[in-house]
Structure formats: C-alpha cells, structure tokens
Amino acid sequence: DVKVTQSSRYLVKRTGEKVFLECVQDMDHENMFWYRQDPGLGLRLIYFSYDVKMKEKGDIPEGYSVSREKKERFSLILESASTNQTSMYLCASSLAGELSYEQYFGPGTRLTVT
Amino acid sequence: QQQVKQSPQSLIVQKGGIPIINCAYENTAFDYFPWYQQFPGKGPALLIAIRPDVSEKKEGRFTISFNKSAKQFSLHIMDSQPGDSATYFCAARQTGANNLFFGTGTRLTVIP
C-alpha cells in the first residue's frame, strides 16, 4: 500500500520561530509537492521537486523554502513563522511522466502560529 | 489567477440525489483532468481522471462529463450516499508538466 507520511498532525509554533515540516514517501516517486489548504482557497502549491536537490516554486513560495536531499524525503521550512502561515499543510508525491496526474497525499499537518 | 474555476463552493443533496460539480478552464494545453476526494482529517485521494479526447468516463457511481469546446468538465455522483459527503477538487495538468492546478473545492453533504 502506497504511503506518504508527515512528521506531525498538529503543530503549534510562536511567531518568528523556524519551523520544519517533514514528508516521507515509500513509493520511489520522482515528484514531491507541498501545498497549503485554506477554506475557500483550495489547494495552493508552495513548492515542488522533480528530483533530488531540484525544486521549483509554486504559486505561493514567499516565506517558505524546501529541501530534498534524498529521493524519499521532502522538507518544508518556514524561515520565520508568521500568523498568516497558520494553515493545513499537505505533502504529496507522484511518478514522473504520463502518470504524474495521480498524486498521493499525506494526512496533513495543521500548523498554528501564535 | 485561478487556472481552474470550480463551482459551487458547497452543495447539499438528499440521499439518492445526483450532485453535480462544475469546473472550467482556459488553457488548451491541459492534457489530464483528475478529480480528487477528501474526507475530513485525510489528505485528498484520486477519484477519477479524464483526457480531453474523451467526452465521458464512468467509474462506479462517479461520472466525468467533458465538453472540450466549452472548456468545461463536471463530476456527477449517481445515487449519492451519506458516505459520499466529502470535499471534491477538480484539477488540470499541462502537457509535459509534473504539477497540477487545483480548483477551490466543493464541500458536498449528502443528507440521509
């Protein structure tokens, strides 16, 4: 059974803290993605990676960075957390090529920044 | 700018009804149109997908209708059940790309 796991289900951080969200997939997928989900705004792509050490900006990269040192692991970093980054964060992975439309999602991390 | 526009934002139907969720796009370079289903507390999961050279695709009680000339596609759920209550997202992928453009989601509630 395919699996995408995220390091935390719930996280509470203070404004200005550096926050790390970790995602691991066990499907040997080339592509990995980070989204944030907010009511009425749907799924917005923050960053994605199509290979180790490769990354591309999505629609809302400001305030975030990412790291992919190993194929199975993709980290999202909030350099200095702010209250407007309170959200649900979803990680996903997919194969490259024809089947890249089939993304597998983790359960999400609900981040609260106070 | 929203690449894929989805409506309605929320939908309530009686059990057995046929909810319809609509999506529209402008980019003719899109080559796959998947739908994702998300239950509370879970990540989205692929439900069904269609290519633009097909006008309809059915999987069980779920049907995608595709109108290429109008650049619109829709999800129909036949004989809806309370267990279908979830948020549904349409999406689109550009040819050769790895990422998807998602709609804003529709929260469906099926009343027993």
JSON list of C-alpha atoms in Angstrom, two decimals:
[
{"chain": "A", "resi": 1, "resn": "ASP", "atom": "CA", "xyz": [0.00, 0.00, 0.00]},
{"chain": "A", "resi": 2, "resn": "VAL", "atom": "CA", "xyz": [1.39, 3.36, -1.01]},
{"chain": "A", "resi": 3, "resn": "LYS", "atom": "CA", "xyz": [2.19, 5.72, 1.76]},
{"chain": "A", "resi": 4, "resn": "VAL", "atom": "CA", "xyz": [3.04, 9.36, 2.33]},
{"chain": "A", "resi": 5, "resn": "THR", "atom": "CA", "xyz": [3.73, 10.26, 5.93]},
{"chain": "A", "resi": 6, "resn": "GLN", "atom": "CA", "xyz": [4.10, 13.67, 7.52]},
{"chain": "A", "resi": 7, "resn": "SER", "atom": "CA", "xyz": [6.08, 14.23, 10.69]},
{"chain": "A", "resi": 8, "resn": "SER", "atom": "CA", "xyz": [3.31, 15.84, 12.74]},
{"chain": "A", "resi": 9, "resn": "ARG", "atom": "CA", "xyz": [-0.51, 16.01, 12.60]},
{"chain": "A", "resi": 10, "resn": "TYR", "atom": "CA", "xyz": [-0.66, 19.13, 14.75]},
{"chain": "A", "resi": 11, "resn": "LEU", "atom": "CA", "xyz": [1.97, 21.75, 15.45]},
{"chain": "A", "resi": 12, "resn": "VAL", "atom": "CA", "xyz": [1.86, 24.98, 17.45]},
{"chain": "A", "resi": 13, "resn": "LYS", "atom": "CA", "xyz": [4.70, 27.47, 17.00]},
{"chain": "A", "resi": 14, "resn": "ARG", "atom": "CA", "xyz": [5.40, 31.05, 18.00]},
{"chain": "A", "resi": 15, "resn": "THR", "atom": "CA", "xyz": [5.84, 33.96, 15.63]},
{"chain": "A", "resi": 16, "resn": "GLY", "atom": "CA", "xyz": [9.44, 34.20, 14.43]},
{"chain": "A", "resi": 17, "resn": "GLU", "atom": "CA", "xyz": [10.31, 30.56, 15.05]},
{"chain": "A", "resi": 18, "resn": "LYS", "atom": "CA", "xyz": [11.90, 28.43, 12.35]},
{"chain": "A", "resi": 19, "resn": "VAL", "atom": "CA", "xyz": [9.59, 25.56, 11.51]},
{"chain": "A", "resi": 20, "resn": "PHE", "atom": "CA", "xyz": [10.41, 22.29, 9.77]},
{"chain": "A", "resi": 21, "resn": "LEU", "atom": "CA", "xyz": [7.73, 20.08, 8.23]},
{"chain": "A", "resi": 22, "resn": "GLU", "atom": "CA", "xyz": [8.92, 16.69, 7.05]},
{"chain": "A", "resi": 23, "resn": "CYS", "atom": "CA", "xyz": [7.40, 14.39, 4.46]},
{"chain": "A", "resi": 24, "resn": "VAL", "atom": "CA", "xyz": [8.44, 10.86, 3.53]},
{"chain": "A", "resi": 25, "resn": "GLN", "atom": "CA", "xyz": [7.12, 8.66, 0.72]},
{"chain": "A", "resi": 26, "resn": "ASP", "atom": "CA", "xyz": [7.81, 4.97, 0.23]},
{"chain": "A", "resi": 27, "resn": "MET", "atom": "CA", "xyz": [6.80, 4.65, -3.44]},
{"chain": "A", "resi": 28, "resn": "ASP", "atom": "CA", "xyz": [10.10, 5.67, -5.09]},
{"chain": "A", "resi": 29, "resn": "HIS", "atom": "CA", "xyz": [8.26, 8.62, -6.68]},
{"chain": "A", "resi": 30, "resn": "GLU", "atom": "CA", "xyz": [10.27, 11.22, -8.55]},
{"chain": "A", "resi": 31, "resn": "ASN", "atom": "CA", "xyz": [7.92, 14.15, -7.80]},
{"chain": "A", "resi": 32, "resn": "MET", "atom": "CA", "xyz": [7.09, 15.59, -4.40]},
{"chain": "A", "resi": 33, "resn": "PHE", "atom": "CA", "xyz": [4.88, 18.58, -3.58]},
{"chain": "A", "resi": 34, "resn": "TRP", "atom": "CA", "xyz": [3.99, 20.87, -0.71]},
{"chain": "A", "resi": 35, "resn": "TYR", "atom": "CA", "xyz": [0.55, 22.52, -0.62]},
{"chain": "A", "resi": 36, "resn": "ARG", "atom": "CA", "xyz": [-1.32, 24.63, 1.86]},
{"chain": "A", "resi": 37, "resn": "GLN", "atom": "CA", "xyz": [-5.07, 24.25, 2.20]},
{"chain": "A", "resi": 38, "resn": "ASP", "atom": "CA", "xyz": [-7.24, 27.11, 3.41]},
{"chain": "A", "resi": 39, "resn": "PRO", "atom": "CA", "xyz": [-11.07, 27.31, 3.41]},
{"chain": "A", "resi": 40, "resn": "GLY", "atom": "CA", "xyz": [-12.37, 28.76, 0.16]},
{"chain": "A", "resi": 41, "resn": "LEU", "atom": "CA", "xyz": [-8.92, 28.83, -1.43]},
{"chain": "A", "resi": 42, "resn": "GLY", "atom": "CA", "xyz": [-8.48, 25.14, -2.18]},
{"chain": "A", "resi": 43, "resn": "LEU", "atom": "CA", "xyz": [-5.03, 23.60, -2.55]},
{"chain": "A", "resi": 44, "resn": "ARG", "atom": "CA", "xyz": [-2.29, 26.07, -3.33]},
{"chain": "A", "resi": 45, "resn": "LEU", "atom": "CA", "xyz": [1.11, 24.81, -4.43]},
{"chain": "A", "resi": 46, "resn": "ILE", "atom": "CA", "xyz": [4.04, 26.17, -2.42]},
{"chain": "A", "resi": 47, "resn": "TYR", "atom": "CA", "xyz": [6.97, 24.26, -3.94]},
{"chain": "A", "resi": 48, "resn": "PHE", "atom": "CA", "xyz": [7.57, 21.03, -5.75]},
{"chain": "A", "resi": 49, "resn": "SER", "atom": "CA", "xyz": [10.58, 18.88, -6.55]},
{"chain": "A", "resi": 50, "resn": "TYR", "atom": "CA", "xyz": [11.04, 16.59, -9.53]},
{"chain": "A", "resi": 51, "resn": "ASP", "atom": "CA", "xyz": [14.37, 15.11, -8.44]},
{"chain": "A", "resi": 52, "resn": "VAL", "atom": "CA", "xyz": [16.83, 15.10, -5.57]},
{"chain": "A", "resi": 53, "resn": "LYS", "atom": "CA", "xyz": [18.18, 18.61, -4.90]},
{"chain": "A", "resi": 54, "resn": "MET", "atom": "CA", "xyz": [15.85, 20.05, -7.57]},
{"chain": "A", "resi": 55, "resn": "LYS", "atom": "CA", "xyz": [12.98, 22.38, -6.72]},
{"chain": "A", "resi": 56, "resn": "GLU", "atom": "CA", "xyz": [10.54, 24.70, -8.43]},
{"chain": "A", "resi": 57, "resn": "LYS", "atom": "CA", "xyz": [8.42, 27.47, -7.00]},
{"chain": "A", "resi": 58, "resn": "GLY", "atom": "CA", "xyz": [4.70, 27.04, -6.98]},
{"chain": "A", "resi": 59, "resn": "ASP", "atom": "CA", "xyz": [2.04, 29.71, -6.65]},
{"chain": "A", "resi": 60, "resn": "ILE", "atom": "CA", "xyz": [2.87, 30.94, -3.12]},
{"chain": "A", "resi": 61, "resn": "PRO", "atom": "CA", "xyz": [6.56, 30.35, -2.30]},
{"chain": "A", "resi": 62, "resn": "GLU", "atom": "CA", "xyz": [7.10, 33.57, -0.31]},
{"chain": "A", "resi": 63, "resn": "GLY", "atom": "CA", "xyz": [8.12, 32.88, 3.27]},
{"chain": "A", "resi": 64, "resn": "TYR", "atom": "CA", "xyz": [8.92, 29.22, 2.57]},
{"chain": "A", "resi": 65, "resn": "SER", "atom": "CA", "xyz": [11.89, 27.16, 1.45]},
{"chain": "A", "resi": 66, "resn": "VAL", "atom": "CA", "xyz": [12.31, 23.46, 0.77]},
{"chain": "A", "resi": 67, "resn": "SER", "atom": "CA", "xyz": [14.97, 20.79, 0.88]},
{"chain": "A", "resi": 68, "resn": "ARG", "atom": "CA", "xyz": [15.22, 17.45, -0.89]},
{"chain": "A", "resi": 69, "resn": "GLU", "atom": "CA", "xyz": [18.45, 15.67, -0.04]},
{"chain": "A", "resi": 70, "resn": "LYS", "atom": "CA", "xyz": [17.07, 12.15, -0.53]},
{"chain": "A", "resi": 71, "resn": "LYS", "atom": "CA", "xyz": [14.52, 10.90, -3.03]},
{"chain": "A", "resi": 72, "resn": "GLU", "atom": "CA", "xyz": [12.02, 9.80, -0.39]},
{"chain": "A", "resi": 73, "resn": "ARG", "atom": "CA", "xyz": [12.14, 12.91, 1.80]},
{"chain": "A", "resi": 74, "resn": "PHE", "atom": "CA", "xyz": [10.92, 16.45, 1.14]},
{"chain": "A", "resi": 75, "resn": "SER", "atom": "CA", "xyz": [11.07, 19.12, 3.81]},
{"chain": "A", "resi": 76, "resn": "LEU", "atom": "CA", "xyz": [9.21, 22.42, 4.02]},
{"chain": "A", "resi": 77, "resn": "ILE", "atom": "CA", "xyz": [10.87, 25.18, 6.04]},
{"chain": "A", "resi": 78, "resn": "LEU", "atom": "CA", "xyz": [9.24, 28.30, 7.38]},
{"chain": "A", "resi": 79, "resn": "GLU", "atom": "CA", "xyz": [12.25, 30.53, 8.00]},
{"chain": "A", "resi": 80, "resn": "SER", "atom": "CA", "xyz": [10.42, 32.87, 10.38]},
{"chain": "A", "resi": 81, "resn": "ALA", "atom": "CA", "xyz": [6.88, 31.76, 11.08]},
{"chain": "A", "resi": 82, "resn": "SER", "atom": "CA", "xyz": [4.13, 34.36, 10.92]},
{"chain": "A", "resi": 83, "resn": "THR", "atom": "CA", "xyz": [0.47, 34.20, 11.94]},
{"chain": "A", "resi": 84, "resn": "ASN", "atom": "CA", "xyz": [-0.65, 34.28, 8.30]},
{"chain": "A", "resi": 85, "resn": "GLN", "atom": "CA", "xyz": [1.11, 30.94, 7.82]},
{"chain": "A", "resi": 86, "resn": "THR", "atom": "CA", "xyz": [-1.40, 29.25, 10.12]},
{"chain": "A", "resi": 87, "resn": "SER", "atom": "CA", "xyz": [-2.87, 26.63, 7.83]},
{"chain": "A", "resi": 88, "resn": "MET", "atom": "CA", "xyz": [-3.17, 22.96, 6.90]},
{"chain": "A", "resi": 89, "resn": "TYR", "atom": "CA", "xyz": [-0.06, 21.78, 5.05]},
{"chain": "A", "resi": 90, "resn": "LEU", "atom": "CA", "xyz": [-0.28, 18.79, 2.74]},
{"chain": "A", "resi": 91, "resn": "CYS", "atom": "CA", "xyz": [2.55, 16.84, 1.18]},
{"chain": "A", "resi": 92, "resn": "ALA", "atom": "CA", "xyz": [2.07, 14.74, -1.95]},
{"chain": "A", "resi": 93, "resn": "SER", "atom": "CA", "xyz": [4.13, 12.60, -4.30]},
{"chain": "A", "resi": 94, "resn": "SER", "atom": "CA", "xyz": [3.72, 11.22, -7.81]},
{"chain": "A", "resi": 95, "resn": "LEU", "atom": "CA", "xyz": [5.53, 9.41, -10.55]},
{"chain": "A", "resi": 96, "resn": "ALA", "atom": "CA", "xyz": [7.05, 11.48, -13.32]},
{"chain": "A", "resi": 97, "resn": "GLY", "atom": "CA", "xyz": [5.67, 11.37, -16.85]},
{"chain": "A", "resi": 98, "resn": "GLU", "atom": "CA", "xyz": [2.26, 10.18, -18.01]},
{"chain": "A", "resi": 99, "resn": "LEU", "atom": "CA", "xyz": [1.00, 9.22, -14.54]},
{"chain": "A", "resi": 100, "resn": "SER", "atom": "CA", "xyz": [2.07, 12.43, -12.80]},
{"chain": "A", "resi": 101, "resn": "TYR", "atom": "CA", "xyz": [-1.60, 13.50, -12.54]},
{"chain": "A", "resi": 102, "resn": "GLU", "atom": "CA", "xyz": [-2.06, 10.82, -9.86]},
{"chain": "A", "resi": 103, "resn": "GLN", "atom": "CA", "xyz": [-0.76, 12.40, -6.69]},
{"chain": "A", "resi": 104, "resn": "TYR", "atom": "CA", "xyz": [-0.69, 10.60, -3.35]},
{"chain": "A", "resi": 105, "resn": "PHE", "atom": "CA", "xyz": [-1.26, 12.82, -0.34]},
{"chain": "A", "resi": 106, "resn": "GLY", "atom": "CA", "xyz": [-0.22, 12.59, 3.26]},
{"chain": "A", "resi": 107, "resn": "PRO", "atom": "CA", "xyz": [-2.74, 13.22, 6.07]},
{"chain": "A", "resi": 108, "resn": "GLY", "atom": "CA", "xyz": [-1.66, 16.82, 6.54]},
{"chain": "A", "resi": 109, "resn": "THR", "atom": "CA", "xyz": [-0.11, 18.92, 9.31]},
{"chain": "A", "resi": 110, "resn": "ARG", "atom": "CA", "xyz": [-2.27, 21.56, 10.93]},
{"chain": "A", "resi": 111, "resn": "LEU", "atom": "CA", "xyz": [0.10, 24.36, 11.88]},
{"chain": "A", "resi": 112, "resn": "THR", "atom": "CA", "xyz": [-0.93, 27.12, 14.24]},
{"chain": "A", "resi": 113, "resn": "VAL", "atom": "CA", "xyz": [1.37, 30.13, 14.63]},
{"chain": "A", "resi": 114, "resn": "THR", "atom": "CA", "xyz": [0.64, 32.26, 17.69]},
{"chain": "B", "resi": 1, "resn": "GLN", "atom": "CA", "xyz": [-5.21, 33.92, -11.34]},
{"chain": "B", "resi": 2, "resn": "GLN", "atom": "CA", "xyz": [-7.19, 30.73, -10.83]},
{"chain": "B", "resi": 3, "resn": "GLN", "atom": "CA", "xyz": [-6.36, 28.33, -13.70]},
{"chain": "B", "resi": 4, "resn": "VAL", "atom": "CA", "xyz": [-9.29, 26.05, -12.91]},
{"chain": "B", "resi": 5, "resn": "LYS", "atom": "CA", "xyz": [-12.56, 27.56, -11.70]},
{"chain": "B", "resi": 6, "resn": "GLN", "atom": "CA", "xyz": [-14.83, 25.30, -9.64]},
{"chain": "B", "resi": 7, "resn": "SER", "atom": "CA", "xyz": [-18.43, 25.71, -8.52]},
{"chain": "B", "resi": 8, "resn": "PRO", "atom": "CA", "xyz": [-20.38, 25.54, -6.33]},
{"chain": "B", "resi": 9, "resn": "GLN", "atom": "CA", "xyz": [-18.40, 26.06, -3.15]},
{"chain": "B", "resi": 10, "resn": "SER", "atom": "CA", "xyz": [-20.82, 23.88, -1.22]},
{"chain": "B", "resi": 11, "resn": "LEU", "atom": "CA", "xyz": [-23.67, 21.54, -2.07]},
{"chain": "B", "resi": 12, "resn": "ILE", "atom": "CA", "xyz": [-26.31, 19.75, -0.01]},
{"chain": "B", "resi": 13, "resn": "VAL", "atom": "CA", "xyz": [-28.36, 16.93, -1.52]},
{"chain": "B", "resi": 14, "resn": "GLN", "atom": "CA", "xyz": [-30.70, 14.24, -0.25]},
{"chain": "B", "resi": 15, "resn": "LYS", "atom": "CA", "xyz": [-29.61, 10.62, -0.33]},
{"chain": "B", "resi": 16, "resn": "GLY", "atom": "CA", "xyz": [-30.22, 9.22, -3.81]},
{"chain": "B", "resi": 17, "resn": "GLY", "atom": "CA", "xyz": [-29.85, 12.62, -5.48]},
{"chain": "B", "resi": 18, "resn": "ILE", "atom": "CA", "xyz": [-27.33, 13.43, -8.21]},
{"chain": "B", "resi": 19, "resn": "PRO", "atom": "CA", "xyz": [-24.95, 16.20, -7.15]},
{"chain": "B", "resi": 20, "resn": "ILE", "atom": "CA", "xyz": [-23.12, 17.91, -10.00]},
{"chain": "B", "resi": 21, "resn": "ILE", "atom": "CA", "xyz": [-19.87, 19.83, -9.56]},
{"chain": "B", "resi": 22, "resn": "ASN", "atom": "CA", "xyz": [-18.63, 22.01, -12.39]},
{"chain": "B", "resi": 23, "resn": "CYS", "atom": "CA", "xyz": [-15.18, 23.16, -13.45]},
{"chain": "B", "resi": 24, "resn": "ALA", "atom": "CA", "xyz": [-13.96, 25.45, -16.22]},
{"chain": "B", "resi": 25, "resn": "TYR", "atom": "CA", "xyz": [-10.55, 26.25, -17.66]},
{"chain": "B", "resi": 26, "resn": "GLU", "atom": "CA", "xyz": [-8.95, 28.40, -20.34]},
{"chain": "B", "resi": 27, "resn": "ASN", "atom": "CA", "xyz": [-5.58, 26.75, -21.01]},
{"chain": "B", "resi": 28, "resn": "THR", "atom": "CA", "xyz": [-5.89, 24.46, -24.04]},
{"chain": "B", "resi": 29, "resn": "ALA", "atom": "CA", "xyz": [-2.52, 22.86, -23.19]},
{"chain": "B", "resi": 30, "resn": "PHE", "atom": "CA", "xyz": [-4.09, 20.89, -20.33]},
{"chain": "B", "resi": 31, "resn": "ASP", "atom": "CA", "xyz": [-3.98, 17.16, -21.08]},
{"chain": "B", "resi": 32, "resn": "TYR", "atom": "CA", "xyz": [-5.42, 15.46, -17.98]},
{"chain": "B", "resi": 33, "resn": "PHE", "atom": "CA", "xyz": [-8.31, 16.42, -15.73]},
{"chain": "B", "resi": 34, "resn": "PRO", "atom": "CA", "xyz": [-8.39, 14.46, -12.46]},
{"chain": "B", "resi": 35, "resn": "TRP", "atom": "CA", "xyz": [-10.88, 14.70, -9.62]},
{"chain": "B", "resi": 36, "resn": "TYR", "atom": "CA", "xyz": [-9.82, 14.26, -6.01]},
{"chain": "B", "resi": 37, "resn": "GLN", "atom": "CA", "xyz": [-11.97, 13.37, -2.99]},
{"chain": "B", "resi": 38, "resn": "GLN", "atom": "CA", "xyz": [-11.05, 14.46, 0.52]},
{"chain": "B", "resi": 39, "resn": "PHE", "atom": "CA", "xyz": [-12.68, 13.18, 3.71]},
{"chain": "B", "resi": 40, "resn": "PRO", "atom": "CA", "xyz": [-12.32, 15.18, 6.95]},
{"chain": "B", "resi": 41, "resn": "GLY", "atom": "CA", "xyz": [-8.95, 14.62, 8.59]},
{"chain": "B", "resi": 42, "resn": "LYS", "atom": "CA", "xyz": [-7.48, 12.95, 5.49]},
{"chain": "B", "resi": 43, "resn": "GLY", "atom": "CA", "xyz": [-5.47, 14.05, 2.51]},
{"chain": "B", "resi": 44, "resn": "PRO", "atom": "CA", "xyz": [-7.14, 14.15, -0.91]},
{"chain": "B", "resi": 45, "resn": "ALA", "atom": "CA", "xyz": [-7.18, 10.94, -2.96]},
{"chain": "B", "resi": 46, "resn": "LEU", "atom": "CA", "xyz": [-7.56, 10.48, -6.71]},
{"chain": "B", "resi": 47, "resn": "LEU", "atom": "CA", "xyz": [-11.14, 9.56, -7.58]},
{"chain": "B", "resi": 48, "resn": "ILE", "atom": "CA", "xyz": [-11.29, 9.55, -11.37]},
{"chain": "B", "resi": 49, "resn": "ALA", "atom": "CA", "xyz": [-9.49, 11.24, -14.28]},
{"chain": "B", "resi": 50, "resn": "ILE", "atom": "CA", "xyz": [-10.26, 12.02, -17.93]},
{"chain": "B", "resi": 51, "resn": "ARG", "atom": "CA", "xyz": [-8.37, 13.08, -21.01]},
{"chain": "B", "resi": 52, "resn": "PRO", "atom": "CA", "xyz": [-9.80, 15.83, -23.28]},
{"chain": "B", "resi": 53, "resn": "ASP", "atom": "CA", "xyz": [-10.31, 13.44, -26.20]},
{"chain": "B", "resi": 54, "resn": "VAL", "atom": "CA", "xyz": [-12.99, 11.57, -24.22]},
{"chain": "B", "resi": 55, "resn": "SER", "atom": "CA", "xyz": [-16.45, 13.07, -23.60]},
{"chain": "B", "resi": 56, "resn": "GLU", "atom": "CA", "xyz": [-17.46, 10.88, -20.66]},
{"chain": "B", "resi": 57, "resn": "LYS", "atom": "CA", "xyz": [-15.89, 8.47, -18.21]},
{"chain": "B", "resi": 58, "resn": "LYS", "atom": "CA", "xyz": [-17.65, 6.38, -15.57]},
{"chain": "B", "resi": 59, "resn": "GLU", "atom": "CA", "xyz": [-16.26, 4.60, -12.55]},
{"chain": "B", "resi": 60, "resn": "GLY", "atom": "CA", "xyz": [-18.96, 3.08, -10.42]},
{"chain": "B", "resi": 61, "resn": "ARG", "atom": "CA", "xyz": [-21.37, 5.83, -9.39]},
{"chain": "B", "resi": 62, "resn": "PHE", "atom": "CA", "xyz": [-18.96, 8.60, -10.42]},
{"chain": "B", "resi": 63, "resn": "THR", "atom": "CA", "xyz": [-19.07, 10.09, -13.92]},
{"chain": "B", "resi": 64, "resn": "ILE", "atom": "CA", "xyz": [-16.99, 12.84, -15.50]},
{"chain": "B", "resi": 65, "resn": "SER", "atom": "CA", "xyz": [-18.55, 14.69, -18.43]},
{"chain": "B", "resi": 66, "resn": "PHE", "atom": "CA", "xyz": [-16.15, 16.68, -20.60]},
{"chain": "B", "resi": 67, "resn": "ASN", "atom": "CA", "xyz": [-17.03, 19.45, -23.06]},
{"chain": "B", "resi": 68, "resn": "LYS", "atom": "CA", "xyz": [-13.84, 20.35, -24.92]},
{"chain": "B", "resi": 69, "resn": "SER", "atom": "CA", "xyz": [-15.32, 23.16, -27.00]},
{"chain": "B", "resi": 70, "resn": "ALA", "atom": "CA", "xyz": [-16.76, 24.87, -23.92]},
{"chain": "B", "resi": 71, "resn": "LYS", "atom": "CA", "xyz": [-13.63, 24.12, -21.85]},
{"chain": "B", "resi": 72, "resn": "GLN", "atom": "CA", "xyz": [-15.78, 22.72, -19.08]},
{"chain": "B", "resi": 73, "resn": "PHE", "atom": "CA", "xyz": [-15.97, 19.45, -17.22]},
{"chain": "B", "resi": 74, "resn": "SER", "atom": "CA", "xyz": [-18.17, 18.18, -14.43]},
{"chain": "B", "resi": 75, "resn": "LEU", "atom": "CA", "xyz": [-18.46, 15.41, -11.87]},
{"chain": "B", "resi": 76, "resn": "HIS", "atom": "CA", "xyz": [-21.78, 13.64, -11.37]},
{"chain": "B", "resi": 77, "resn": "ILE", "atom": "CA", "xyz": [-22.42, 11.29, -8.46]},
{"chain": "B", "resi": 78, "resn": "MET", "atom": "CA", "xyz": [-25.27, 8.89, -9.16]},
{"chain": "B", "resi": 79, "resn": "ASP", "atom": "CA", "xyz": [-27.44, 7.61, -6.28]},
{"chain": "B", "resi": 80, "resn": "SER", "atom": "CA", "xyz": [-25.46, 9.68, -3.78]},
{"chain": "B", "resi": 81, "resn": "GLN", "atom": "CA", "xyz": [-24.95, 8.27, -0.29]},
{"chain": "B", "resi": 82, "resn": "PRO", "atom": "CA", "xyz": [-24.11, 9.88, 3.08]},
{"chain": "B", "resi": 83, "resn": "GLY", "atom": "CA", "xyz": [-20.67, 8.24, 2.75]},
{"chain": "B", "resi": 84, "resn": "ASP", "atom": "CA", "xyz": [-20.02, 10.43, -0.31]},
{"chain": "B", "resi": 85, "resn": "SER", "atom": "CA", "xyz": [-20.01, 13.50, 1.95]},
{"chain": "B", "resi": 86, "resn": "ALA", "atom": "CA", "xyz": [-16.56, 14.98, 1.36]},
{"chain": "B", "resi": 87, "resn": "THR", "atom": "CA", "xyz": [-14.75, 17.83, -0.33]},
{"chain": "B", "resi": 88, "resn": "TYR", "atom": "CA", "xyz": [-14.19, 17.35, -4.06]},
{"chain": "B", "resi": 89, "resn": "PHE", "atom": "CA", "xyz": [-11.45, 19.05, -6.05]},
{"chain": "B", "resi": 90, "resn": "CYS", "atom": "CA", "xyz": [-11.14, 19.20, -9.81]},
{"chain": "B", "resi": 91, "resn": "ALA", "atom": "CA", "xyz": [-7.67, 19.68, -11.26]},
{"chain": "B", "resi": 92, "resn": "ALA", "atom": "CA", "xyz": [-5.81, 20.00, -14.54]},
{"chain": "B", "resi": 93, "resn": "ARG", "atom": "CA", "xyz": [-2.34, 19.14, -15.73]},
{"chain": "B", "resi": 94, "resn": "GLN", "atom": "CA", "xyz": [-0.48, 20.86, -18.54]},
{"chain": "B", "resi": 95, "resn": "THR", "atom": "CA", "xyz": [1.14, 18.63, -21.15]},
{"chain": "B", "resi": 96, "resn": "GLY", "atom": "CA", "xyz": [4.67, 17.69, -20.08]},
{"chain": "B", "resi": 97, "resn": "ALA", "atom": "CA", "xyz": [4.30, 19.20, -16.62]},
{"chain": "B", "resi": 98, "resn": "ASN", "atom": "CA", "xyz": [4.59, 17.47, -13.27]},
{"chain": "B", "resi": 99, "resn": "ASN", "atom": "CA", "xyz": [2.28, 19.70, -11.23]},
{"chain": "B", "resi": 100, "resn": "LEU", "atom": "CA", "xyz": [-1.48, 20.10, -11.12]},
{"chain": "B", "resi": 101, "resn": "PHE", "atom": "CA", "xyz": [-3.68, 23.18, -10.96]},
{"chain": "B", "resi": 102, "resn": "PHE", "atom": "CA", "xyz": [-6.50, 22.60, -8.47]},
{"chain": "B", "resi": 103, "resn": "GLY", "atom": "CA", "xyz": [-9.93, 24.16, -8.24]},
{"chain": "B", "resi": 104, "resn": "THR", "atom": "CA", "xyz": [-11.03, 25.71, -4.97]},
{"chain": "B", "resi": 105, "resn": "GLY", "atom": "CA", "xyz": [-13.05, 22.68, -3.88]},
{"chain": "B", "resi": 106, "resn": "THR", "atom": "CA", "xyz": [-16.71, 21.80, -3.30]},
{"chain": "B", "resi": 107, "resn": "ARG", "atom": "CA", "xyz": [-17.93, 20.61, 0.07]},
{"chain": "B", "resi": 108, "resn": "LEU", "atom": "CA", "xyz": [-20.66, 18.04, -0.54]},
{"chain": "B", "resi": 109, "resn": "THR", "atom": "CA", "xyz": [-23.09, 16.98, 2.16]},
{"chain": "B", "resi": 110, "resn": "VAL", "atom": "CA", "xyz": [-25.48, 14.09, 1.47]},
{"chain": "B", "resi": 111, "resn": "ILE", "atom": "CA", "xyz": [-28.38, 14.05, 3.92]},
{"chain": "B", "resi": 112, "resn": "PRO", "atom": "CA", "xyz": [-29.78, 10.61, 4.88]}
]
